[in-house]
Amino acid sequence: MKKLALTAAFCLAIAILFASLACEGDQGPQGPQGPSGEPGEDAVLTPPRDRVFALAIFNGTARDHNGINAATLTFDTTATPSSSVVVGNKVDRVPIIDGVFDGADVWGENSSNLELEHQAFADNFIYDVTVIASYDDHNMYFMVQWSEVNQGDYVVGMNDRHLDWSYDDVEEEFFVNDLYEDRVALMFQDSRSLIEDWKLYGCLTGCHTGEGLPDNMQSASPSIIIDTWEWGAMRSENLDIGLDRALTSAGFVQDGGVPPFRQNSEIIQRLVDNEIVDDTVPIYIHVKQLSDPEYVPDDILWEYLAVPFTDTVSWTANSYISGWYAMPPSTGNDILKSAGQFSEGTWTVEFSRPRITEDPYDVQF
């Protein structure tokens, strides 16, 4: 009996299979396309999340800087700007990054006057800075504005040259200018465990942990990565592109590809008094410096009219060779837009960068 039941069940399954195959016919032609739907809307990103950031201002020196160890950047519209809190503005108009502040109509109403303190090496006496942070669906924008002071070794003025060579036709030799550029750095760290230490110690936790070592700029551990946006009065102004790099436990990591500028120097060996010595010389020289008495050192096309430097050339009297030269950057090194203007003792510096990038070291907004 059991065998007959199994046989009947098997036959029933076969019958159902053949019936289903018999019922399925050839597929008919595709029908006409239906009407178009309503137009879609562009994707809208939510406001960025709150974070802690640091800021450092340099006045014509490479290492001396004042700043704030930990300011809070919040996008809570009910928050109040203060000396340590920056409240982000949602904007409809795109700010032009040119170092000229376009006002609250473009940047938004929230503005913070941050209190700075001496951070590292010599005090440059800059104790306050105005910061505005704004965003739209695509980009983050920052405006940083500060005034220089005449105090100590510092004088009010624009420092936009560094490591260039000036020619003295009297002594028939050239001299290297060791003055540095005016600059500002924004530092965003993304390690939540570091927040409290960063609030207390700032750069000593994340930047100068390696003082005394050959590479003295590094983070305290492999888990600490600091995304750094930097504007310099000399380097950034070549192409209105800032220096975007990350500070890791191994030192600074440049975004991949060709950066927007190169240092115009190399070390060669000379024979002096029967002894081989190292000498730092330019790589390139402006072609007009070889013969044109009307040569203008600040030729905007300097980087396009440069020729290889040799130590046998004669320069035009009282000219100089730029210590840096611009390079068309590759993708990844051209997304941090930055420009500054100096007027009546005050720097206005502006940044913009896409909120979302492909670089693993970039802070995402």
Short mmCIF file of C-alpha atoms in Angstrom, two decimals:
data_model
loop_
_atom_site.label_atom_id
_atom_site.label_comp_id
_atom_site.label_asym_id
_atom_site.label_seq_id
_atom_site.Cartn_x
_atom_site.Cartn_y
_atom_site.Cartn_z
CA MET A 1 0.00 0.00 0.00
CA LYS A 2 2.80 2.40 0.95
CA LYS A 3 4.54 1.65 -2.36
CA LEU A 4 1.36 2.42 -4.30
CA ALA A 5 1.01 5.79 -2.48
CA LEU A 6 4.57 6.81 -3.37
CA THR A 7 4.02 5.78 -6.99
CA ALA A 8 0.83 7.83 -7.16
CA ALA A 9 2.55 10.90 -5.68
CA PHE A 10 5.38 10.61 -8.19
CA CYS A 11 2.96 10.34 -11.12
CA LEU A 12 1.03 13.37 -9.83
CA ALA A 13 4.23 15.46 -9.71
CA ILE A 14 5.15 14.47 -13.26
CA ALA A 15 1.66 15.36 -14.45
CA ILE A 16 1.82 18.81 -12.84
CA LEU A 17 5.25 19.45 -14.44
CA PHE A 18 4.01 18.56 -17.94
CA ALA A 19 0.87 20.62 -17.42
CA SER A 20 2.90 23.68 -16.47
CA LEU A 21 5.16 23.28 -19.48
CA ALA A 22 2.19 22.86 -21.75
CA CYS A 23 0.55 26.03 -20.43
CA GLU A 24 3.55 28.35 -21.04
CA GLY A 25 3.48 29.76 -24.57
CA ASP A 26 5.86 31.97 -26.53
CA GLN A 27 6.51 35.43 -25.08
CA GLY A 28 4.64 38.17 -26.89
CA PRO A 29 6.08 41.47 -28.22
CA GLN A 30 6.98 44.21 -25.74
CA GLY A 31 4.30 46.80 -25.26
CA PRO A 32 4.73 50.55 -25.91
CA GLN A 33 6.80 52.61 -23.46
CA GLY A 34 4.75 54.30 -20.79
CA PRO A 35 4.74 58.06 -20.12
CA SER A 36 7.74 59.65 -18.35
CA GLY A 37 7.48 60.08 -14.62
CA GLU A 38 7.90 63.29 -12.66
CA PRO A 39 11.46 64.75 -12.69
CA GLY A 40 13.58 63.56 -9.79
CA GLU A 41 15.30 65.81 -7.28
CA ASP A 42 19.03 66.14 -6.67
CA ALA A 43 20.30 64.17 -3.73
CA VAL A 44 20.49 66.29 -0.58
CA LEU A 45 23.13 65.48 2.00
CA THR A 46 22.36 65.82 5.66
CA PRO A 47 24.34 68.41 7.64
CA PRO A 48 27.90 67.34 8.50
CA ARG A 49 28.49 65.85 11.93
CA ASP A 50 30.05 67.90 14.70
CA ARG A 51 33.79 67.62 15.24
CA VAL A 52 36.77 69.17 17.02
CA PHE A 53 39.42 71.01 15.04
CA ALA A 54 42.60 72.97 15.70
CA LEU A 55 43.96 76.10 14.05
CA ALA A 56 47.47 77.55 13.82
CA ILE A 57 48.64 80.90 12.41
CA PHE A 58 52.23 81.55 11.34
CA ASN A 59 53.61 85.06 10.85
CA GLY A 60 56.54 84.86 8.46
CA THR A 61 58.29 82.00 10.25
CA ALA A 62 58.37 78.27 9.71
CA ARG A 63 57.75 77.13 13.29
CA ASP A 64 56.53 79.97 15.53
CA HIS A 65 52.77 79.87 15.77
CA ASN A 66 49.78 80.85 17.85
CA GLY A 67 46.48 79.07 17.63
CA ILE A 68 43.70 77.20 19.35
CA ASN A 69 44.14 73.58 20.42
CA ALA A 70 40.52 72.55 20.19
CA ALA A 71 37.58 74.49 18.78
CA THR A 72 34.20 72.85 18.32
CA LEU A 73 32.66 72.88 14.85
CA THR A 74 28.93 72.25 15.17
CA PHE A 75 26.08 72.25 12.68
CA ASP A 76 23.40 72.53 15.34
CA THR A 77 21.42 75.60 14.28
CA THR A 78 20.38 76.25 17.90
CA ALA A 79 24.01 76.61 19.05
CA THR A 80 25.61 80.00 19.73
CA PRO A 81 28.99 81.00 18.25
CA SER A 82 31.64 81.75 20.89
CA SER A 83 35.38 82.09 21.44
CA SER A 84 35.74 78.31 21.07
CA VAL A 85 32.63 77.28 19.10
CA VAL A 86 32.07 77.69 15.35
CA VAL A 87 28.49 77.18 14.12
CA GLY A 88 28.18 76.12 10.48
CA ASN A 89 25.95 77.98 8.03
CA LYS A 90 23.85 76.27 5.36
CA VAL A 91 24.21 78.49 2.29
CA ASP A 92 22.42 78.74 -1.04
CA ARG A 93 25.03 80.84 -2.87
CA VAL A 94 28.49 79.45 -3.59
CA PRO A 95 31.22 81.62 -2.00
CA ILE A 96 33.94 82.72 -4.42
CA ILE A 97 37.32 81.59 -3.08
CA ASP A 98 39.45 84.65 -3.75
CA GLY A 99 40.43 86.03 -0.34
CA VAL A 100 37.77 88.76 -0.49
CA PHE A 101 35.01 88.31 2.08
CA ASP A 102 31.61 88.61 0.39
CA GLY A 103 29.61 89.18 3.56
CA ALA A 104 26.88 87.38 5.46
CA ASP A 105 24.58 87.33 2.42
CA VAL A 106 26.90 84.73 0.90
CA TRP A 107 28.63 83.10 3.89
CA GLY A 108 25.77 83.12 6.40
CA GLU A 109 25.17 84.92 9.68
CA ASN A 110 27.14 82.75 12.12
CA SER A 111 30.66 84.04 12.77
CA SER A 112 33.07 83.24 15.62
CA ASN A 113 35.94 85.23 17.12
CA LEU A 114 38.23 82.50 18.41
CA GLU A 115 40.73 83.20 21.18
CA LEU A 116 44.27 82.10 20.31
CA GLU A 117 47.22 81.34 22.56
CA HIS A 118 50.93 80.83 22.07
CA GLN A 119 51.36 77.23 20.93
CA ALA A 120 54.90 76.48 19.82
CA PHE A 121 58.31 78.14 19.72
CA ALA A 122 58.17 81.98 19.70
CA ASP A 123 54.97 83.92 20.45
CA ASN A 124 53.84 85.86 17.37
CA PHE A 125 51.33 87.94 19.39
CA ILE A 126 48.29 87.05 17.27
CA TYR A 127 45.61 86.27 19.86
CA ASP A 128 42.29 86.31 18.00
CA VAL A 129 40.94 85.21 14.65
CA THR A 130 37.54 85.34 12.97
CA VAL A 131 36.33 82.02 11.56
CA ILE A 132 33.24 81.29 9.47
CA ALA A 133 32.29 77.77 8.38
CA SER A 134 29.63 77.24 5.71
CA TYR A 135 28.39 74.33 3.65
CA ASP A 136 26.04 73.35 0.87
CA ASP A 137 25.14 69.96 -0.56
CA HIS A 138 28.52 69.64 -2.25
CA ASN A 139 31.26 71.61 -0.48
CA MET A 140 32.60 72.88 2.85
CA TYR A 141 33.80 76.49 3.03
CA PHE A 142 35.96 78.25 5.62
CA MET A 143 36.87 81.91 5.99
CA VAL A 144 39.75 82.76 8.35
CA GLN A 145 40.66 86.38 9.07
CA TRP A 146 43.32 87.81 11.40
CA SER A 147 45.34 90.99 11.89
CA GLU A 148 49.10 91.12 12.35
CA VAL A 149 50.77 93.22 15.06
CA ASN A 150 54.00 95.17 15.45
CA GLN A 151 55.59 93.58 18.49
CA GLY A 152 58.87 91.90 19.32
CA ASP A 153 60.56 90.69 16.14
CA TYR A 154 57.31 90.89 14.17
CA VAL A 155 56.20 93.72 11.92
CA VAL A 156 52.94 94.14 10.06
CA GLY A 157 53.43 93.17 6.46
CA MET A 158 52.91 90.50 3.83
CA ASN A 159 55.49 87.71 3.82
CA ASP A 160 55.10 85.90 0.51
CA ARG A 161 58.64 84.79 -0.32
CA HIS A 162 60.70 81.91 1.01
CA LEU A 163 64.02 80.30 0.13
CA ASP A 164 64.49 82.43 -2.96
CA TRP A 165 67.84 83.60 -4.27
CA SER A 166 68.68 87.30 -4.67
CA TYR A 167 71.58 88.37 -6.88
CA ASP A 168 74.03 91.04 -5.77
CA ASP A 169 76.05 92.23 -8.74
CA VAL A 170 78.48 94.08 -6.45
CA GLU A 171 79.60 90.98 -4.60
CA GLU A 172 78.85 88.84 -7.66
CA GLU A 173 77.12 86.20 -5.60
CA PHE A 174 73.63 85.24 -4.58
CA PHE A 175 72.02 84.97 -1.17
CA VAL A 176 69.24 82.73 0.11
CA ASN A 177 66.26 84.41 1.77
CA ASP A 178 65.40 82.40 4.89
CA LEU A 179 62.25 84.36 5.76
CA TYR A 180 59.15 82.23 5.60
CA GLU A 181 55.63 82.87 4.34
CA ASP A 182 52.54 83.92 6.26
CA ARG A 183 50.26 80.91 6.52
CA VAL A 184 47.39 79.26 8.37
CA ALA A 185 46.58 75.60 9.02
CA LEU A 186 43.26 73.94 9.85
CA MET A 187 43.63 70.50 11.44
CA PHE A 188 40.82 67.96 11.66
CA GLN A 189 41.42 64.77 13.62
CA ASP A 190 39.08 61.84 13.24
CA SER A 191 40.10 59.62 16.17
CA ARG A 192 37.32 59.88 18.74
CA SER A 193 39.55 58.45 21.49
CA LEU A 194 41.92 61.39 21.02
CA ILE A 195 39.32 64.11 21.55
CA GLU A 196 39.94 64.71 25.27
CA ASP A 197 43.73 64.70 24.94
CA TRP A 198 43.46 66.94 21.88
CA LYS A 199 41.32 69.41 23.82
CA LEU A 200 43.95 69.56 26.56
CA TYR A 201 47.20 69.40 24.61
CA GLY A 202 46.40 70.12 20.97
CA CYS A 203 49.47 70.02 18.74
CA LEU A 204 51.61 68.43 21.44
CA THR A 205 49.37 65.36 21.16
CA GLY A 206 49.03 65.22 17.42
CA CYS A 207 51.86 67.12 15.74
CA HIS A 208 54.96 67.73 17.84
CA THR A 209 55.11 64.32 19.55
CA GLY A 210 58.36 63.59 17.74
CA GLU A 211 60.31 66.72 18.71
CA GLY A 212 64.01 65.96 18.60
CA LEU A 213 63.64 63.23 16.00
CA PRO A 214 64.69 63.57 12.33
CA ASP A 215 61.04 63.73 11.29
CA ASN A 216 59.64 65.70 14.19
CA MET A 217 56.13 66.12 12.82
CA GLN A 218 54.10 62.99 13.45
CA SER A 219 51.04 61.76 15.30
CA ALA A 220 51.26 59.86 18.56
CA SER A 221 50.10 56.48 17.23
CA PRO A 222 49.07 54.72 13.99
CA SER A 223 45.41 55.17 14.96
CA ILE A 224 45.72 58.96 14.97
CA ILE A 225 45.36 60.62 11.56
CA ILE A 226 45.07 64.39 11.27
CA ASP A 227 43.72 65.88 8.04
CA THR A 228 45.53 69.20 7.53
CA TRP A 229 44.45 72.05 5.25
CA GLU A 230 47.14 74.65 4.80
CA TRP A 231 47.28 77.98 2.97
CA GLY A 232 50.56 79.79 2.37
CA ALA A 233 51.01 83.35 1.10
CA MET A 234 53.60 82.15 -1.40
CA ARG A 235 52.84 78.55 -2.31
CA SER A 236 49.03 78.67 -2.39
CA GLU A 237 48.89 81.87 -4.40
CA ASN A 238 50.53 80.31 -7.45
CA LEU A 239 47.39 78.41 -8.42
CA ASP A 240 44.91 79.25 -5.61
CA ILE A 241 45.28 75.68 -4.36
CA GLY A 242 45.96 74.80 -0.73
CA LEU A 243 48.22 72.10 0.65
CA ASP A 244 46.05 69.09 1.53
CA ARG A 245 47.87 66.37 3.42
CA ALA A 246 47.51 64.08 6.43
CA LEU A 247 49.71 63.78 9.48
CA THR A 248 50.25 60.15 10.51
CA SER A 249 52.57 58.35 12.91
CA ALA A 250 55.02 58.09 9.98
CA GLY A 251 54.94 61.84 9.29
CA PHE A 252 53.09 63.82 6.64
CA VAL A 253 51.37 61.94 3.81
CA GLN A 254 50.67 63.97 0.68
CA ASP A 255 47.51 63.21 -1.28
CA GLY A 256 48.48 60.96 -4.19
CA GLY A 257 49.72 62.40 -7.46
CA VAL A 258 51.48 65.60 -8.44
CA PRO A 259 51.26 68.42 -5.83
CA PRO A 260 50.54 72.01 -6.95
CA PHE A 261 54.09 73.27 -6.32
CA ARG A 262 57.71 72.20 -6.05
CA GLN A 263 60.62 73.65 -4.12
CA ASN A 264 63.06 75.20 -6.57
CA SER A 265 66.30 73.90 -5.09
CA GLU A 266 68.70 71.02 -5.29
CA ILE A 267 71.98 70.07 -3.64
CA ILE A 268 75.06 69.87 -5.82
CA GLN A 269 78.68 69.20 -4.98
CA ARG A 270 81.40 71.80 -5.57
CA LEU A 271 85.16 71.66 -5.25
CA VAL A 272 86.25 74.39 -2.81
CA ASP A 273 89.90 74.57 -1.66
CA ASN A 274 90.46 71.00 -2.79
CA GLU A 275 87.50 69.85 -0.71
CA ILE A 276 84.14 68.64 -2.01
CA VAL A 277 81.28 70.51 -0.32
CA ASP A 278 77.51 70.43 -0.73
CA ASP A 279 75.87 73.57 -2.06
CA THR A 280 72.18 74.38 -2.47
CA VAL A 281 71.33 75.98 -5.81
CA PRO A 282 68.16 76.68 -7.84
CA ILE A 283 66.88 74.12 -10.32
CA TYR A 284 65.33 76.73 -12.64
CA ILE A 285 65.85 80.38 -13.53
CA HIS A 286 63.59 82.75 -15.46
CA VAL A 287 64.77 82.97 -19.06
CA LYS A 288 64.68 86.79 -19.00
CA GLN A 289 67.08 86.93 -16.05
CA LEU A 290 69.87 85.96 -18.42
CA SER A 291 69.70 89.03 -20.64
CA ASP A 292 66.73 91.35 -20.15
CA PRO A 293 67.46 94.45 -18.03
CA GLU A 294 63.71 95.12 -17.83
CA TYR A 295 63.03 91.74 -16.21
CA VAL A 296 60.22 91.89 -13.65
CA PRO A 297 60.81 89.42 -10.80
CA ASP A 298 57.09 88.99 -10.15
CA ASP A 299 56.26 87.89 -13.70
CA ILE A 300 53.02 85.92 -13.35
CA LEU A 301 54.24 83.47 -15.98
CA TRP A 302 57.46 82.69 -14.11
CA GLU A 303 56.88 78.95 -14.02
CA TYR A 304 56.19 78.86 -17.77
CA LEU A 305 59.28 80.86 -18.75
CA ALA A 306 61.85 79.01 -16.68
CA VAL A 307 64.99 77.32 -17.98
CA PRO A 308 67.45 75.06 -16.17
CA PHE A 309 69.83 76.94 -13.88
CA THR A 310 73.60 76.57 -14.21
CA ASP A 311 76.17 78.14 -11.93
CA THR A 312 77.86 79.85 -14.88
CA VAL A 313 74.98 82.18 -15.76
CA SER A 314 75.00 85.91 -15.09
CA TRP A 315 71.80 87.28 -13.66
CA THR A 316 70.24 90.64 -14.24
CA ALA A 317 71.32 92.89 -11.36
CA ASN A 318 69.15 92.90 -8.22
CA SER A 319 66.78 90.22 -9.46
CA TYR A 320 65.84 87.08 -7.59
CA ILE A 321 64.94 83.48 -8.33
CA SER A 322 61.75 82.14 -6.81
CA GLY A 323 62.25 79.47 -4.16
CA TRP A 324 59.14 77.61 -5.34
CA TYR A 325 57.40 77.10 -8.64
CA ALA A 326 53.90 76.03 -9.59
CA MET A 327 53.04 72.69 -11.17
CA PRO A 328 49.71 71.66 -12.70
CA PRO A 329 48.49 69.24 -10.01
CA SER A 330 46.92 65.87 -10.63
CA THR A 331 43.51 64.80 -9.37
CA GLY A 332 43.43 64.61 -5.59
CA ASN A 333 45.85 67.48 -5.15
CA ASP A 334 43.61 70.07 -6.77
CA ILE A 335 40.41 69.80 -4.74
CA LEU A 336 41.39 72.05 -1.81
CA LYS A 337 40.83 75.56 -3.17
CA SER A 338 42.46 78.31 -1.15
CA ALA A 339 43.22 82.00 -1.65
CA GLY A 340 44.19 84.95 0.53
CA GLN A 341 44.33 88.74 0.37
CA PHE A 342 46.33 91.10 2.62
CA SER A 343 44.83 94.54 3.22
CA GLU A 344 45.69 97.15 5.87
CA GLY A 345 47.45 94.65 8.10
CA THR A 346 44.76 91.97 7.89
CA TRP A 347 44.79 88.61 6.14
CA THR A 348 41.56 87.15 4.75
CA VAL A 349 42.00 83.51 3.72
CA GLU A 350 39.29 81.30 2.25
CA PHE A 351 39.08 77.53 1.69
CA SER A 352 36.69 75.19 -0.09
CA ARG A 353 36.74 71.42 -0.48
CA PRO A 354 34.18 68.79 -1.51
CA ARG A 355 32.37 67.35 1.49
CA ILE A 356 32.98 63.80 0.27
CA THR A 357 36.29 62.77 -1.33
CA GLU A 358 37.94 59.54 -2.41
CA ASP A 359 41.15 60.02 -0.42
CA PRO A 360 41.29 57.66 2.60
CA TYR A 361 43.03 60.28 4.75
CA ASP A 362 40.56 63.10 4.09
CA VAL A 363 38.01 64.00 6.74
CA GLN A 364 34.55 63.51 5.26
CA PHE A 365 31.84 66.06 5.91
#
